[in-house]
Amino acid sequence: KQEVTQIPAALSVPEGENLVLNCSFTDSAIYNLQWFRQDPGKGLTSLLLIQSSQREQTSGRLNASLDKSSGRSTLYIAASQPGDSATYLCAVRPTGNQFYFGTGTSLTVIP
Amino acid sequence: SAVISQKPSRDICQRGTSLTIQCQVDSQVTMMFWYRQQPGQSLTLIATANQGSEATYESGFVIDKFPISRPNLTFSTLTVSNMSPEDSSIYLCSVGSYTEAFFGQGTRLTVV
């Protein structure tokens, strides 16, 4: 069974700092990997989707990379803002339909 | 993309009762997924619901506890039956197959 781990579990940074969130997974046979943001009491908002054949995806201040062979993905957030405060989840999809989620990184950006 | 509406957004229920959560999608989709997020935990898939067939449940989840309906290609319901405090969680529906996944805003359930 696929296991997904996210480090760190919590992170607090001052506004303007660049930061990296890490995601590792045990089975490299994945179809894609997706990063989500979850705000308190809310659902999930999709941030970036990386197909297994891709190395990275970018959207605005966000950049996600994927190293399938080593079972790792990173989410880079540039010039962090207080509005970035949320829990960030990575999810991997094997060849079936199910996503396997990590436990998330709770990010706090201090003004 | 897909826009998913979930109702209710939150509820507080007495133990032993049942709650039905509704999920409406703005486009026709083949598969809909129901997830549970227990406090401090990540998301766990409960079941996959295909229109016109019985839902497929993941290990640890049974139909008697979590009956699911899928009457058409845009709607599904999940019922949490005979609730106990351990069922207090966020329940989310999701759509998407081999592409991007989209989620509803979730239903925060508290069982007292």
PDB file of C-alpha atoms in Angstrom:
ATOM      1  CA  LYS A   1       0.000   0.000   0.000  1.00  0.00           C
ATOM      2  CA  GLN A   2       1.205   3.465  -0.879  1.00  0.00           C
ATOM      3  CA  GLU A   3       2.308   5.560   2.084  1.00  0.00           C
ATOM      4  CA  VAL A   4       2.700   9.304   1.813  1.00  0.00           C
ATOM      5  CA  THR A   5       4.684  11.366   4.302  1.00  0.00           C
ATOM      6  CA  GLN A   6       4.914  15.121   4.549  1.00  0.00           C
ATOM      7  CA  ILE A   7       7.635  17.002   6.344  1.00  0.00           C
ATOM      8  CA  PRO A   8       7.505  19.222   8.274  1.00  0.00           C
ATOM      9  CA  ALA A   9       4.138  18.736   9.956  1.00  0.00           C
ATOM     10  CA  ALA A  10       4.039  22.419  10.814  1.00  0.00           C
ATOM     11  CA  LEU A  11       5.971  25.444   9.665  1.00  0.00           C
ATOM     12  CA  SER A  12       5.924  29.077  10.724  1.00  0.00           C
ATOM     13  CA  VAL A  13       7.750  31.705   8.648  1.00  0.00           C
ATOM     14  CA  PRO A  14       7.841  35.499   8.448  1.00  0.00           C
ATOM     15  CA  GLU A  15       6.150  37.130   5.514  1.00  0.00           C
ATOM     16  CA  GLY A  16       8.274  37.375   2.392  1.00  0.00           C
ATOM     17  CA  GLU A  17      10.312  34.281   3.030  1.00  0.00           C
ATOM     18  CA  ASN A  18      10.680  31.522   0.449  1.00  0.00           C
ATOM     19  CA  LEU A  19       9.849  28.041   1.702  1.00  0.00           C
ATOM     20  CA  VAL A  20       9.829  24.401   0.679  1.00  0.00           C
ATOM     21  CA  LEU A  21       7.347  21.719   1.663  1.00  0.00           C
ATOM     22  CA  ASN A  22       8.327  18.093   1.237  1.00  0.00           C
ATOM     23  CA  CYS A  23       6.332  15.028   0.269  1.00  0.00           C
ATOM     24  CA  SER A  24       7.660  11.487   0.005  1.00  0.00           C
ATOM     25  CA  PHE A  25       5.903   8.342  -1.151  1.00  0.00           C
ATOM     26  CA  THR A  26       6.860   4.694  -0.934  1.00  0.00           C
ATOM     27  CA  ASP A  27       5.746   3.334  -4.319  1.00  0.00           C
ATOM     28  CA  SER A  28       7.163   5.097  -7.352  1.00  0.00           C
ATOM     29  CA  ALA A  29       4.548   3.562  -9.678  1.00  0.00           C
ATOM     30  CA  ILE A  30       2.291   6.588  -9.706  1.00  0.00           C
ATOM     31  CA  TYR A  31       0.110   8.120 -12.390  1.00  0.00           C
ATOM     32  CA  ASN A  32       0.242  11.657 -11.051  1.00  0.00           C
ATOM     33  CA  LEU A  33       0.758  13.737  -7.937  1.00  0.00           C
ATOM     34  CA  GLN A  34      -1.344  16.665  -6.855  1.00  0.00           C
ATOM     35  CA  TRP A  35      -0.792  19.396  -4.288  1.00  0.00           C
ATOM     36  CA  PHE A  36      -3.806  20.796  -2.463  1.00  0.00           C
ATOM     37  CA  ARG A  37      -4.432  23.568  -0.032  1.00  0.00           C
ATOM     38  CA  GLN A  38      -6.959  23.174   2.786  1.00  0.00           C
ATOM     39  CA  ASP A  39      -8.203  26.125   4.781  1.00  0.00           C
ATOM     40  CA  PRO A  40      -9.728  25.558   8.234  1.00  0.00           C
ATOM     41  CA  GLY A  41     -13.197  24.075   7.949  1.00  0.00           C
ATOM     42  CA  LYS A  42     -13.016  24.111   4.187  1.00  0.00           C
ATOM     43  CA  GLY A  43     -12.573  21.613   1.392  1.00  0.00           C
ATOM     44  CA  LEU A  44      -9.511  21.154  -0.732  1.00  0.00           C
ATOM     45  CA  THR A  45      -8.322  23.551  -3.402  1.00  0.00           C
ATOM     46  CA  SER A  46      -6.138  22.106  -6.113  1.00  0.00           C
ATOM     47  CA  LEU A  47      -2.840  23.954  -6.517  1.00  0.00           C
ATOM     48  CA  LEU A  48      -0.730  21.956  -8.936  1.00  0.00           C
ATOM     49  CA  LEU A  49      -0.968  18.649 -10.747  1.00  0.00           C
ATOM     50  CA  ILE A  50       2.151  16.856 -11.963  1.00  0.00           C
ATOM     51  CA  GLN A  51       1.828  13.913 -14.309  1.00  0.00           C
ATOM     52  CA  SER A  52       4.279  11.052 -13.799  1.00  0.00           C
ATOM     53  CA  SER A  53       6.126  12.006 -16.984  1.00  0.00           C
ATOM     54  CA  GLN A  54       6.695  15.574 -15.822  1.00  0.00           C
ATOM     55  CA  ARG A  55       9.426  16.954 -13.605  1.00  0.00           C
ATOM     56  CA  GLU A  56       7.764  20.146 -12.425  1.00  0.00           C
ATOM     57  CA  GLN A  57       4.812  22.474 -12.689  1.00  0.00           C
ATOM     58  CA  THR A  58       4.555  26.159 -11.931  1.00  0.00           C
ATOM     59  CA  SER A  59       1.666  28.426 -11.091  1.00  0.00           C
ATOM     60  CA  GLY A  60       2.398  31.961 -10.009  1.00  0.00           C
ATOM     61  CA  ARG A  61       4.522  31.861  -6.860  1.00  0.00           C
ATOM     62  CA  LEU A  62       4.192  28.097  -6.589  1.00  0.00           C
ATOM     63  CA  ASN A  63       6.496  25.519  -8.097  1.00  0.00           C
ATOM     64  CA  ALA A  64       6.123  21.793  -7.596  1.00  0.00           C
ATOM     65  CA  SER A  65       8.734  19.246  -8.561  1.00  0.00           C
ATOM     66  CA  LEU A  66       8.530  15.494  -8.875  1.00  0.00           C
ATOM     67  CA  ASP A  67      11.300  12.926  -8.671  1.00  0.00           C
ATOM     68  CA  LYS A  68       9.425   9.711  -9.174  1.00  0.00           C
ATOM     69  CA  SER A  69      12.448   7.435  -8.920  1.00  0.00           C
ATOM     70  CA  SER A  70      13.278   8.656  -5.437  1.00  0.00           C
ATOM     71  CA  GLY A  71       9.641   8.987  -4.387  1.00  0.00           C
ATOM     72  CA  ARG A  72       9.804  12.686  -3.635  1.00  0.00           C
ATOM     73  CA  SER A  73       7.981  15.881  -4.455  1.00  0.00           C
ATOM     74  CA  THR A  74       8.533  19.397  -3.227  1.00  0.00           C
ATOM     75  CA  LEU A  75       6.298  22.443  -3.224  1.00  0.00           C
ATOM     76  CA  TYR A  76       8.188  25.710  -3.361  1.00  0.00           C
ATOM     77  CA  ILE A  77       6.389  28.868  -2.317  1.00  0.00           C
ATOM     78  CA  ALA A  78       8.115  32.116  -3.188  1.00  0.00           C
ATOM     79  CA  ALA A  79       7.702  35.379  -1.292  1.00  0.00           C
ATOM     80  CA  SER A  80       5.216  33.952   1.188  1.00  0.00           C
ATOM     81  CA  GLN A  81       2.191  36.004   2.237  1.00  0.00           C
ATOM     82  CA  PRO A  82      -0.169  35.756   5.224  1.00  0.00           C
ATOM     83  CA  GLY A  83      -2.856  34.549   2.820  1.00  0.00           C
ATOM     84  CA  ASP A  84      -0.740  31.475   2.153  1.00  0.00           C
ATOM     85  CA  SER A  85      -1.442  30.272   5.688  1.00  0.00           C
ATOM     86  CA  ALA A  86      -3.233  26.929   5.340  1.00  0.00           C
ATOM     87  CA  THR A  87      -2.604  23.218   5.436  1.00  0.00           C
ATOM     88  CA  TYR A  88      -0.899  21.859   2.332  1.00  0.00           C
ATOM     89  CA  LEU A  89      -1.596  18.292   1.303  1.00  0.00           C
ATOM     90  CA  CYS A  90       0.089  16.187  -1.305  1.00  0.00           C
ATOM     91  CA  ALA A  91      -1.711  13.255  -2.854  1.00  0.00           C
ATOM     92  CA  VAL A  92      -0.408  10.538  -5.143  1.00  0.00           C
ATOM     93  CA  ARG A  93      -2.469   8.512  -7.532  1.00  0.00           C
ATOM     94  CA  PRO A  94      -1.308   5.025  -8.449  1.00  0.00           C
ATOM     95  CA  THR A  95      -2.716   3.436 -11.575  1.00  0.00           C
ATOM     96  CA  GLY A  96      -6.183   3.096 -10.080  1.00  0.00           C
ATOM     97  CA  ASN A  97      -8.602   5.804  -9.100  1.00  0.00           C
ATOM     98  CA  GLN A  98      -7.718   6.255  -5.466  1.00  0.00           C
ATOM     99  CA  PHE A  99      -5.617   9.105  -4.150  1.00  0.00           C
ATOM    100  CA  TYR A 100      -3.312   8.502  -1.211  1.00  0.00           C
ATOM    101  CA  PHE A 101      -2.925  11.602   0.894  1.00  0.00           C
ATOM    102  CA  GLY A 102      -0.177  12.759   3.168  1.00  0.00           C
ATOM    103  CA  THR A 103      -1.004  14.130   6.614  1.00  0.00           C
ATOM    104  CA  GLY A 104      -0.223  17.647   5.507  1.00  0.00           C
ATOM    105  CA  THR A 105       1.982  20.562   6.462  1.00  0.00           C
ATOM    106  CA  SER A 106       0.333  23.327   8.443  1.00  0.00           C
ATOM    107  CA  LEU A 107       1.835  26.620   7.276  1.00  0.00           C
ATOM    108  CA  THR A 108       1.603  29.897   9.155  1.00  0.00           C
ATOM    109  CA  VAL A 109       2.966  33.043   7.539  1.00  0.00           C
ATOM    110  CA  ILE A 110       3.507  35.772  10.102  1.00  0.00           C
ATOM    111  CA  PRO A 111       2.877  39.354   8.945  1.00  0.00           C
TER     112      PRO A 111
ATOM    113  CA  SER B   1     -12.760  21.855 -13.959  1.00  0.00           C
ATOM    114  CA  ALA B   2     -15.734  20.891 -11.829  1.00  0.00           C
ATOM    115  CA  VAL B   3     -17.683  22.775  -9.198  1.00  0.00           C
ATOM    116  CA  ILE B   4     -18.933  20.622  -6.361  1.00  0.00           C
ATOM    117  CA  SER B   5     -21.574  21.645  -3.837  1.00  0.00           C
ATOM    118  CA  GLN B   6     -21.916  19.738  -0.624  1.00  0.00           C
ATOM    119  CA  LYS B   7     -24.715  19.954   1.913  1.00  0.00           C
ATOM    120  CA  PRO B   8     -24.802  20.411   4.833  1.00  0.00           C
ATOM    121  CA  SER B   9     -21.559  22.251   5.454  1.00  0.00           C
ATOM    122  CA  ARG B  10     -21.675  21.259   9.097  1.00  0.00           C
ATOM    123  CA  ASP B  11     -23.946  19.521  11.564  1.00  0.00           C
ATOM    124  CA  ILE B  12     -24.060  18.433  15.161  1.00  0.00           C
ATOM    125  CA  CYS B  13     -25.888  15.142  15.627  1.00  0.00           C
ATOM    126  CA  GLN B  14     -26.924  12.917  18.482  1.00  0.00           C
ATOM    127  CA  ARG B  15     -25.339   9.508  18.750  1.00  0.00           C
ATOM    128  CA  GLY B  16     -27.445   6.726  17.296  1.00  0.00           C
ATOM    129  CA  THR B  17     -28.936   8.916  14.582  1.00  0.00           C
ATOM    130  CA  SER B  18     -28.070   9.098  10.878  1.00  0.00           C
ATOM    131  CA  LEU B  19     -27.013  11.964   8.637  1.00  0.00           C
ATOM    132  CA  THR B  20     -27.220  12.109   4.858  1.00  0.00           C
ATOM    133  CA  ILE B  21     -24.701  14.281   3.039  1.00  0.00           C
ATOM    134  CA  GLN B  22     -25.458  15.471  -0.477  1.00  0.00           C
ATOM    135  CA  CYS B  23     -22.980  16.138  -3.238  1.00  0.00           C
ATOM    136  CA  GLN B  24     -23.940  17.957  -6.443  1.00  0.00           C
ATOM    137  CA  VAL B  25     -21.576  18.423  -9.394  1.00  0.00           C
ATOM    138  CA  ASP B  26     -22.029  20.991 -12.145  1.00  0.00           C
ATOM    139  CA  SER B  27     -21.155  18.493 -14.888  1.00  0.00           C
ATOM    140  CA  GLN B  28     -21.707  14.830 -15.594  1.00  0.00           C
ATOM    141  CA  VAL B  29     -19.031  12.590 -14.133  1.00  0.00           C
ATOM    142  CA  THR B  30     -18.587   8.856 -14.186  1.00  0.00           C
ATOM    143  CA  MET B  31     -17.076   8.380 -10.760  1.00  0.00           C
ATOM    144  CA  MET B  32     -17.588  10.188  -7.501  1.00  0.00           C
ATOM    145  CA  PHE B  33     -15.536   9.544  -4.403  1.00  0.00           C
ATOM    146  CA  TRP B  34     -16.279   9.949  -0.736  1.00  0.00           C
ATOM    147  CA  TYR B  35     -13.477  10.671   1.741  1.00  0.00           C
ATOM    148  CA  ARG B  36     -13.276  10.999   5.496  1.00  0.00           C
ATOM    149  CA  GLN B  37     -10.840  13.226   7.349  1.00  0.00           C
ATOM    150  CA  GLN B  38     -10.715  12.481  11.042  1.00  0.00           C
ATOM    151  CA  PRO B  39      -9.379  15.159  13.391  1.00  0.00           C
ATOM    152  CA  GLY B  40      -5.661  15.611  12.881  1.00  0.00           C
ATOM    153  CA  GLN B  41      -5.560  12.940  10.196  1.00  0.00           C
ATOM    154  CA  SER B  42      -5.283  12.923   6.462  1.00  0.00           C
ATOM    155  CA  LEU B  43      -7.998  11.978   4.012  1.00  0.00           C
ATOM    156  CA  THR B  44      -9.068   8.359   3.712  1.00  0.00           C
ATOM    157  CA  LEU B  45     -11.168   7.056   0.852  1.00  0.00           C
ATOM    158  CA  ILE B  46     -14.464   5.561   2.000  1.00  0.00           C
ATOM    159  CA  ALA B  47     -15.911   4.420  -1.313  1.00  0.00           C
ATOM    160  CA  THR B  48     -16.163   5.025  -5.031  1.00  0.00           C
ATOM    161  CA  ALA B  49     -19.641   5.597  -6.439  1.00  0.00           C
ATOM    162  CA  ASN B  50     -20.423   4.836 -10.081  1.00  0.00           C
ATOM    163  CA  GLN B  51     -23.782   5.670 -11.531  1.00  0.00           C
ATOM    164  CA  GLY B  52     -25.925   2.610 -12.045  1.00  0.00           C
ATOM    165  CA  SER B  53     -23.913   0.228  -9.905  1.00  0.00           C
ATOM    166  CA  GLU B  54     -23.191  -0.507  -6.268  1.00  0.00           C
ATOM    167  CA  ALA B  55     -20.537   1.602  -4.618  1.00  0.00           C
ATOM    168  CA  THR B  56     -17.134   0.041  -4.054  1.00  0.00           C
ATOM    169  CA  TYR B  57     -16.021   0.318  -0.443  1.00  0.00           C
ATOM    170  CA  GLU B  58     -12.450   0.457   0.819  1.00  0.00           C
ATOM    171  CA  SER B  59     -11.145  -1.788   3.531  1.00  0.00           C
ATOM    172  CA  GLY B  60     -12.593  -0.826   6.891  1.00  0.00           C
ATOM    173  CA  PHE B  61     -15.768   0.720   5.506  1.00  0.00           C
ATOM    174  CA  VAL B  62     -19.050  -1.144   5.052  1.00  0.00           C
ATOM    175  CA  ILE B  63     -22.269  -0.396   3.250  1.00  0.00           C
ATOM    176  CA  ASP B  64     -24.435  -0.787   6.343  1.00  0.00           C
ATOM    177  CA  LYS B  65     -22.555   2.015   8.058  1.00  0.00           C
ATOM    178  CA  PHE B  66     -21.996   4.260   5.029  1.00  0.00           C
ATOM    179  CA  PRO B  67     -24.737   3.624   2.450  1.00  0.00           C
ATOM    180  CA  ILE B  68     -24.207   5.572  -0.757  1.00  0.00           C
ATOM    181  CA  SER B  69     -26.631   6.470  -3.518  1.00  0.00           C
ATOM    182  CA  ARG B  70     -25.747   7.561  -7.043  1.00  0.00           C
ATOM    183  CA  PRO B  71     -29.014   8.149  -8.876  1.00  0.00           C
ATOM    184  CA  ASN B  72     -27.507  10.093 -11.802  1.00  0.00           C
ATOM    185  CA  LEU B  73     -24.259  11.433 -13.213  1.00  0.00           C
ATOM    186  CA  THR B  74     -24.279  14.688 -11.225  1.00  0.00           C
ATOM    187  CA  PHE B  75     -25.451  13.689  -7.751  1.00  0.00           C
ATOM    188  CA  SER B  76     -24.555  11.386  -4.891  1.00  0.00           C
ATOM    189  CA  THR B  77     -25.356  10.997  -1.224  1.00  0.00           C
ATOM    190  CA  LEU B  78     -23.433   9.468   1.656  1.00  0.00           C
ATOM    191  CA  THR B  79     -25.273   8.467   4.809  1.00  0.00           C
ATOM    192  CA  VAL B  80     -23.454   8.046   8.092  1.00  0.00           C
ATOM    193  CA  SER B  81     -25.618   5.591  10.026  1.00  0.00           C
ATOM    194  CA  ASN B  82     -26.030   4.902  13.715  1.00  0.00           C
ATOM    195  CA  MET B  83     -23.485   7.574  14.526  1.00  0.00           C
ATOM    196  CA  SER B  84     -21.059   7.503  17.429  1.00  0.00           C
ATOM    197  CA  PRO B  85     -18.578  10.181  18.552  1.00  0.00           C
ATOM    198  CA  GLU B  86     -15.878   8.334  16.584  1.00  0.00           C
ATOM    199  CA  ASP B  87     -17.695   9.357  13.396  1.00  0.00           C
ATOM    200  CA  SER B  88     -16.935  13.012  14.088  1.00  0.00           C
ATOM    201  CA  SER B  89     -14.961  13.984  10.998  1.00  0.00           C
ATOM    202  CA  ILE B  90     -14.987  16.044   7.859  1.00  0.00           C
ATOM    203  CA  TYR B  91     -16.594  14.170   4.982  1.00  0.00           C
ATOM    204  CA  LEU B  92     -15.688  15.235   1.453  1.00  0.00           C
ATOM    205  CA  CYS B  93     -16.893  14.225  -1.957  1.00  0.00           C
ATOM    206  CA  SER B  94     -14.610  14.363  -4.946  1.00  0.00           C
ATOM    207  CA  VAL B  95     -14.682  13.891  -8.696  1.00  0.00           C
ATOM    208  CA  GLY B  96     -11.956  13.245 -11.235  1.00  0.00           C
ATOM    209  CA  SER B  97     -10.475  10.168 -12.801  1.00  0.00           C
ATOM    210  CA  TYR B  98      -7.085  10.092 -14.470  1.00  0.00           C
ATOM    211  CA  THR B  99      -6.942  13.844 -14.413  1.00  0.00           C
ATOM    212  CA  GLU B 100      -7.094  16.497 -11.771  1.00  0.00           C
ATOM    213  CA  ALA B 101      -9.221  15.803  -8.701  1.00  0.00           C
ATOM    214  CA  PHE B 102     -11.752  18.311  -7.406  1.00  0.00           C
ATOM    215  CA  PHE B 103     -13.302  18.409  -3.965  1.00  0.00           C
ATOM    216  CA  GLY B 104     -16.396  19.795  -2.354  1.00  0.00           C
ATOM    217  CA  GLN B 105     -16.052  22.104   0.618  1.00  0.00           C
ATOM    218  CA  GLY B 106     -16.726  19.237   2.991  1.00  0.00           C
ATOM    219  CA  THR B 107     -19.221  18.466   5.716  1.00  0.00           C
ATOM    220  CA  ARG B 108     -17.970  18.896   9.267  1.00  0.00           C
ATOM    221  CA  LEU B 109     -19.823  16.384  11.408  1.00  0.00           C
ATOM    222  CA  THR B 110     -19.780  16.427  15.190  1.00  0.00           C
ATOM    223  CA  VAL B 111     -21.485  13.588  17.036  1.00  0.00           C
ATOM    224  CA  VAL B 112     -22.414  14.223  20.660  1.00  0.00           C
TER     225      VAL B 112
END
